[in-house]
mmCIF file of C-alpha atoms in Angstrom:
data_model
loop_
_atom_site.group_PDB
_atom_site.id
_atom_site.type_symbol
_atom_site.label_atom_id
_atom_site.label_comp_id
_atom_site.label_asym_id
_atom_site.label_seq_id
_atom_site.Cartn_x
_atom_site.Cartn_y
_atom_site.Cartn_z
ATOM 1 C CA UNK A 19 41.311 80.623 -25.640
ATOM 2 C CA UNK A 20 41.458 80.894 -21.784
ATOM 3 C CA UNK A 21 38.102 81.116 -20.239
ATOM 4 C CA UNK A 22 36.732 77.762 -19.269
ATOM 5 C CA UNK A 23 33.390 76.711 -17.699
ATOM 6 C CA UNK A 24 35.311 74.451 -15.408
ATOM 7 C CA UNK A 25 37.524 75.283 -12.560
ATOM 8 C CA UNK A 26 39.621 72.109 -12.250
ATOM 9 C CA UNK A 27 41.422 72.478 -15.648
ATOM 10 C CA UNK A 28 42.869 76.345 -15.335
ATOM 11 C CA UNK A 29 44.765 77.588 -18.402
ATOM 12 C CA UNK A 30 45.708 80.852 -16.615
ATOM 13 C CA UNK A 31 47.138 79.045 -13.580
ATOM 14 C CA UNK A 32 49.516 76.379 -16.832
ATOM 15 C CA UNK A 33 50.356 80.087 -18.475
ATOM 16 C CA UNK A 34 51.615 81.315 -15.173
ATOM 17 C CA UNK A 35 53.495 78.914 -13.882
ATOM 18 C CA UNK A 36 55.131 77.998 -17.520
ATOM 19 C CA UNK A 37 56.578 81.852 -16.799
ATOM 20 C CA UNK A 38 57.279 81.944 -13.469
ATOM 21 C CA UNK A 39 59.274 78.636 -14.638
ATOM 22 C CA UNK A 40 61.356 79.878 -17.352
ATOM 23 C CA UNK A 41 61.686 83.303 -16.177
ATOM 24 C CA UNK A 42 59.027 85.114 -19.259
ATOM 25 C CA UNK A 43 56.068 86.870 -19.406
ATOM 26 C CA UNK A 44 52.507 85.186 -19.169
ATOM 27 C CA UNK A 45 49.983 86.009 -21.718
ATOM 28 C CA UNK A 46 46.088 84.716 -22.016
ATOM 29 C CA UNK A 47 44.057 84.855 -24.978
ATOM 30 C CA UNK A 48 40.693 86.325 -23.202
ATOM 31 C CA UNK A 49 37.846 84.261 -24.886
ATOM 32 C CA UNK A 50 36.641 80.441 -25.017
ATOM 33 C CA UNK A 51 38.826 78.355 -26.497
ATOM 34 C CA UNK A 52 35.939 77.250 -28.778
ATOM 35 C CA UNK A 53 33.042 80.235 -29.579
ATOM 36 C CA UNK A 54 28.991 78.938 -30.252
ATOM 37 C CA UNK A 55 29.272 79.894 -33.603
ATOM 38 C CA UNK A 56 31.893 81.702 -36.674
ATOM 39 C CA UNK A 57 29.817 85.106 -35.907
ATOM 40 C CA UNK A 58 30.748 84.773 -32.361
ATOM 41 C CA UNK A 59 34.606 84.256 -33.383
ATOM 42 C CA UNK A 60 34.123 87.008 -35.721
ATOM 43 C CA UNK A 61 32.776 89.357 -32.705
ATOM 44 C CA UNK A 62 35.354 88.211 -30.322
ATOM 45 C CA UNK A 63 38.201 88.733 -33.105
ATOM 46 C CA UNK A 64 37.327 92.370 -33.155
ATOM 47 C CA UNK A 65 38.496 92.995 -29.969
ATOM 48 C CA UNK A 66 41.239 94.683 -29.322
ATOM 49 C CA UNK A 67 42.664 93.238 -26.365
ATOM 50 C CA UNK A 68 42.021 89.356 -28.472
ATOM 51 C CA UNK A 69 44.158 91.072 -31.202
ATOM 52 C CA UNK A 70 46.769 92.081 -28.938
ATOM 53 C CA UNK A 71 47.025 88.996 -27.348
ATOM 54 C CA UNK A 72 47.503 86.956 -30.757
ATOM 55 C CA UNK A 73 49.834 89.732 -32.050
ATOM 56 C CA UNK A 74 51.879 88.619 -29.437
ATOM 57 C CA UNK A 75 51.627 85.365 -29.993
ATOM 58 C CA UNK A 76 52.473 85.520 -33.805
ATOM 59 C CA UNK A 77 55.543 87.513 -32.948
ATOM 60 C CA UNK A 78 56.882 84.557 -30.883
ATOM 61 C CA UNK A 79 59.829 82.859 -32.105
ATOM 62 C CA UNK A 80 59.437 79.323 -30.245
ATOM 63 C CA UNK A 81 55.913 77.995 -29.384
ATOM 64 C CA UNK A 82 55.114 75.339 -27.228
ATOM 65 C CA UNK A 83 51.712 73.421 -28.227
ATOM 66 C CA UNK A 84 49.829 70.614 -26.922
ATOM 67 C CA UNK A 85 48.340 67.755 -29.116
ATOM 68 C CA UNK A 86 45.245 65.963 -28.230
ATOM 69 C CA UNK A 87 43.707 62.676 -29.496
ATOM 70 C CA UNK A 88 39.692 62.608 -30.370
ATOM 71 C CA UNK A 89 38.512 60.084 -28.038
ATOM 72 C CA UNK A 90 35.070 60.393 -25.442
ATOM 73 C CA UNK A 91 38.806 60.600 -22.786
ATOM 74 C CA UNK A 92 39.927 63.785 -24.494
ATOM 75 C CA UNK A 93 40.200 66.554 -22.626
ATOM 76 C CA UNK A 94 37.962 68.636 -25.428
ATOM 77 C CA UNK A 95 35.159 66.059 -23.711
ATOM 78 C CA UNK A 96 35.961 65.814 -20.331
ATOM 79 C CA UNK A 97 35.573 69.646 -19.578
ATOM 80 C CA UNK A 98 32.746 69.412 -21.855
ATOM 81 C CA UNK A 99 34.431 71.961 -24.776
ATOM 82 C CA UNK A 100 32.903 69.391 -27.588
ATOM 83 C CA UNK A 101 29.712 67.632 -27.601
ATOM 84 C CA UNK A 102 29.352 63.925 -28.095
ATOM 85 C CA UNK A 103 28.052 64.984 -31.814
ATOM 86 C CA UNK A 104 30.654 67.428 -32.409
ATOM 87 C CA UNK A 105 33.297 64.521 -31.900
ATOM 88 C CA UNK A 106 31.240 62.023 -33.860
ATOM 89 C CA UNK A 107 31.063 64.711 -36.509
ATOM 90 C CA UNK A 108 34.857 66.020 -36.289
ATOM 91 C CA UNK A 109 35.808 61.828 -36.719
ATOM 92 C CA UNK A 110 33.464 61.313 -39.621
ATOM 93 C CA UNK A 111 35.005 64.579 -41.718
ATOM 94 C CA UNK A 112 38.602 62.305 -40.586
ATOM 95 C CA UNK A 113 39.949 64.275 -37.898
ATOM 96 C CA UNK A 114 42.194 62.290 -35.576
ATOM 97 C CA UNK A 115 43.277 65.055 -33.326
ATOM 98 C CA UNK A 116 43.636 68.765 -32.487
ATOM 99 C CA UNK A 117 46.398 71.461 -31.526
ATOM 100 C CA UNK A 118 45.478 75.735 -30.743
ATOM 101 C CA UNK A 119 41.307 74.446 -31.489
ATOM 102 C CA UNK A 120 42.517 73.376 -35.229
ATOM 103 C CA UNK A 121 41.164 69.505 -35.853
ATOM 104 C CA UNK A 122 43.272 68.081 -38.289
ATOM 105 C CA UNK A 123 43.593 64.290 -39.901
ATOM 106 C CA UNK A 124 46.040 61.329 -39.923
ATOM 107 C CA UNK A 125 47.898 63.505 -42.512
ATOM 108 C CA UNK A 126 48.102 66.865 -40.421
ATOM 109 C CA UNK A 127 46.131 68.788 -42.549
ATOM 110 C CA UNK A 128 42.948 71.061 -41.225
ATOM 111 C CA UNK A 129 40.016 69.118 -42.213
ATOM 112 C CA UNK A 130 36.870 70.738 -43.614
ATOM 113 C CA UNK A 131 34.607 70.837 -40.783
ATOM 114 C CA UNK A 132 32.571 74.060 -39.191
ATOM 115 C CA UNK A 133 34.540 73.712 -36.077
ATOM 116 C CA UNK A 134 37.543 74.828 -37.465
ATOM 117 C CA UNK A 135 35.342 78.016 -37.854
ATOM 118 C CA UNK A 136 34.664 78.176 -34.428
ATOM 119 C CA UNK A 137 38.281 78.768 -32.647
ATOM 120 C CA UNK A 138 40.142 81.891 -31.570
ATOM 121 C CA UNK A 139 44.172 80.981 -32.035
ATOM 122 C CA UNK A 140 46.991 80.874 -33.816
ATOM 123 C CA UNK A 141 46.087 78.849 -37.480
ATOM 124 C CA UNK A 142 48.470 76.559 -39.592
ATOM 125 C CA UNK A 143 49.904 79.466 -41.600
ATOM 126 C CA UNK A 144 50.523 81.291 -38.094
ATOM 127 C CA UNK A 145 52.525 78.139 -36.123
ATOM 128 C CA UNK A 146 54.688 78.126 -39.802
ATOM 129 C CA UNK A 147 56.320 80.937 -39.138
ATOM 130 C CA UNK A 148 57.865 79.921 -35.636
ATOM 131 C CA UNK A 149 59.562 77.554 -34.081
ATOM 132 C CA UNK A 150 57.244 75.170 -32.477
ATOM 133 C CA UNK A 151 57.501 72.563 -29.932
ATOM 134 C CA UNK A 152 54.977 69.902 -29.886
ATOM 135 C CA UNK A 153 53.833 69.010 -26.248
ATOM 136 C CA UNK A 154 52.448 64.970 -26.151
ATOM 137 C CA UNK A 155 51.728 62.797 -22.778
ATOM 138 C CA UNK A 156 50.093 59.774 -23.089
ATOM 139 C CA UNK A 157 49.734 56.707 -25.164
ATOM 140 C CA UNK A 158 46.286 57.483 -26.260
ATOM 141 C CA UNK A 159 47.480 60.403 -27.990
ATOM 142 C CA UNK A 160 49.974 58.604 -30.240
ATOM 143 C CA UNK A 161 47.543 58.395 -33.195
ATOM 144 C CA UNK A 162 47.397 62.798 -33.341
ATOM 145 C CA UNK A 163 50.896 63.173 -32.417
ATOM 146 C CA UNK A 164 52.196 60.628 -35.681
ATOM 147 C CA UNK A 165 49.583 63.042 -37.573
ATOM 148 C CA UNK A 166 50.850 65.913 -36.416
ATOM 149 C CA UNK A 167 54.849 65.548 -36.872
ATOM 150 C CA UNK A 168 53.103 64.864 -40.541
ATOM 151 C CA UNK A 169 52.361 68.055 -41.028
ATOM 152 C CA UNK A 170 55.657 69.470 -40.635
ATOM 153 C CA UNK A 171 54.886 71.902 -38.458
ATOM 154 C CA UNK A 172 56.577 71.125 -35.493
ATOM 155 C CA UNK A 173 60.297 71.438 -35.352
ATOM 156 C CA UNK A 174 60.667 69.321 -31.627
ATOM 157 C CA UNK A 175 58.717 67.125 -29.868
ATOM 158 C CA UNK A 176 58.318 66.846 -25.855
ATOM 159 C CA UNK A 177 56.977 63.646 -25.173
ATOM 160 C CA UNK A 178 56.753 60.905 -22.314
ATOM 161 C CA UNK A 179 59.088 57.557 -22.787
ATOM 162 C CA UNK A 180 55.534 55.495 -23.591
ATOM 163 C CA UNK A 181 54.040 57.320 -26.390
ATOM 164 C CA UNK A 182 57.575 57.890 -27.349
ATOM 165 C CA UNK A 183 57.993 53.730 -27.589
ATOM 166 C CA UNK A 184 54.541 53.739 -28.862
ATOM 167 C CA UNK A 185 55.416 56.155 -32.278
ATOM 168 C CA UNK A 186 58.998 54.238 -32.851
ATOM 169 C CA UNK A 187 56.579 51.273 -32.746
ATOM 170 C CA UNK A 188 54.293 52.226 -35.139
ATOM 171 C CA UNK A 189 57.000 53.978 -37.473
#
């Protein structure tokens, strides 16, 4: 999802500028990136111009994702996309982390929690079938990123030379 309540974190602006970079096209998925409730994500799936956008997006043959870590310094918190409970809640039913608003555990599978209900993107199944690049930067996000490379999903991994010393570490 690419609407956001808050103006300094701007996916449309990181879409963009990824394109202008490498010389594609820029594409938004035109929703929140996490919906009230599974009715709402139900409504907002209906659309035509949501599934447009992921029929794009499931025709890709390289993805680039980013992985973050379930801490109160997440970025899910910081713009306020996840309550305090929801984290609390999302930890206790063993998630560790999150990539395209799917919380998964310290094996890489999608744990069993309502907010995985709640998210308009690309699933598991979906990021199977391409080729995708995991996007990590910073230490703190170590924890999801080991997790993630778990779940075999990812076929390459971008990340900075700390968290990279930080998973050969923990290996």
């Amino acid at each position: 999802g690419s609407l956001t309540a808050n103006s300094s974190y701007n996916p449309f602006e990181v879409v963009h500028a990824f394109a202008r970079a490498t010389g594609g096209e820029g594409f938004v998925l035109p929703v929140p990136f996490i919906v009230d409730s599974p009715s709402d994500r139900d409504v907002l799936l209906s659309q035509r111009t949501v599934q447009q956008a992921l029929g794009i997006a499931r025709a890709t043959t390289v993805a680039y994702i980013s992985i973050g870590e379930l801490t109160e310094g997440s970025l899910l918190r910081q713009q306020g996309m996840i309550s305090a409970s929801e984290l609390a809640a999302l930890r206790a039913a063993g998630a560790v982390g999150d990539t395209n608003g799917i919380f998964f555990d310290d094996d890489g599978e999608a744990v069993a929690h309502p907010m995985n209900a709640r998210t308009i993107a690309l699933g598991f199944d979906d990021l199977r079938a391409a080729r995708v690049v995991a996007l990590v930067a910073g230490v703190a996000k170590a924890r999801a990123a080991r997790a993630f490379l778990r779940s075999g999903i990812a076929k390459g991994l971008i990340v900075d030379g700390d968290t990279a010393l930080q998973l050969v570490a923990d290996a």
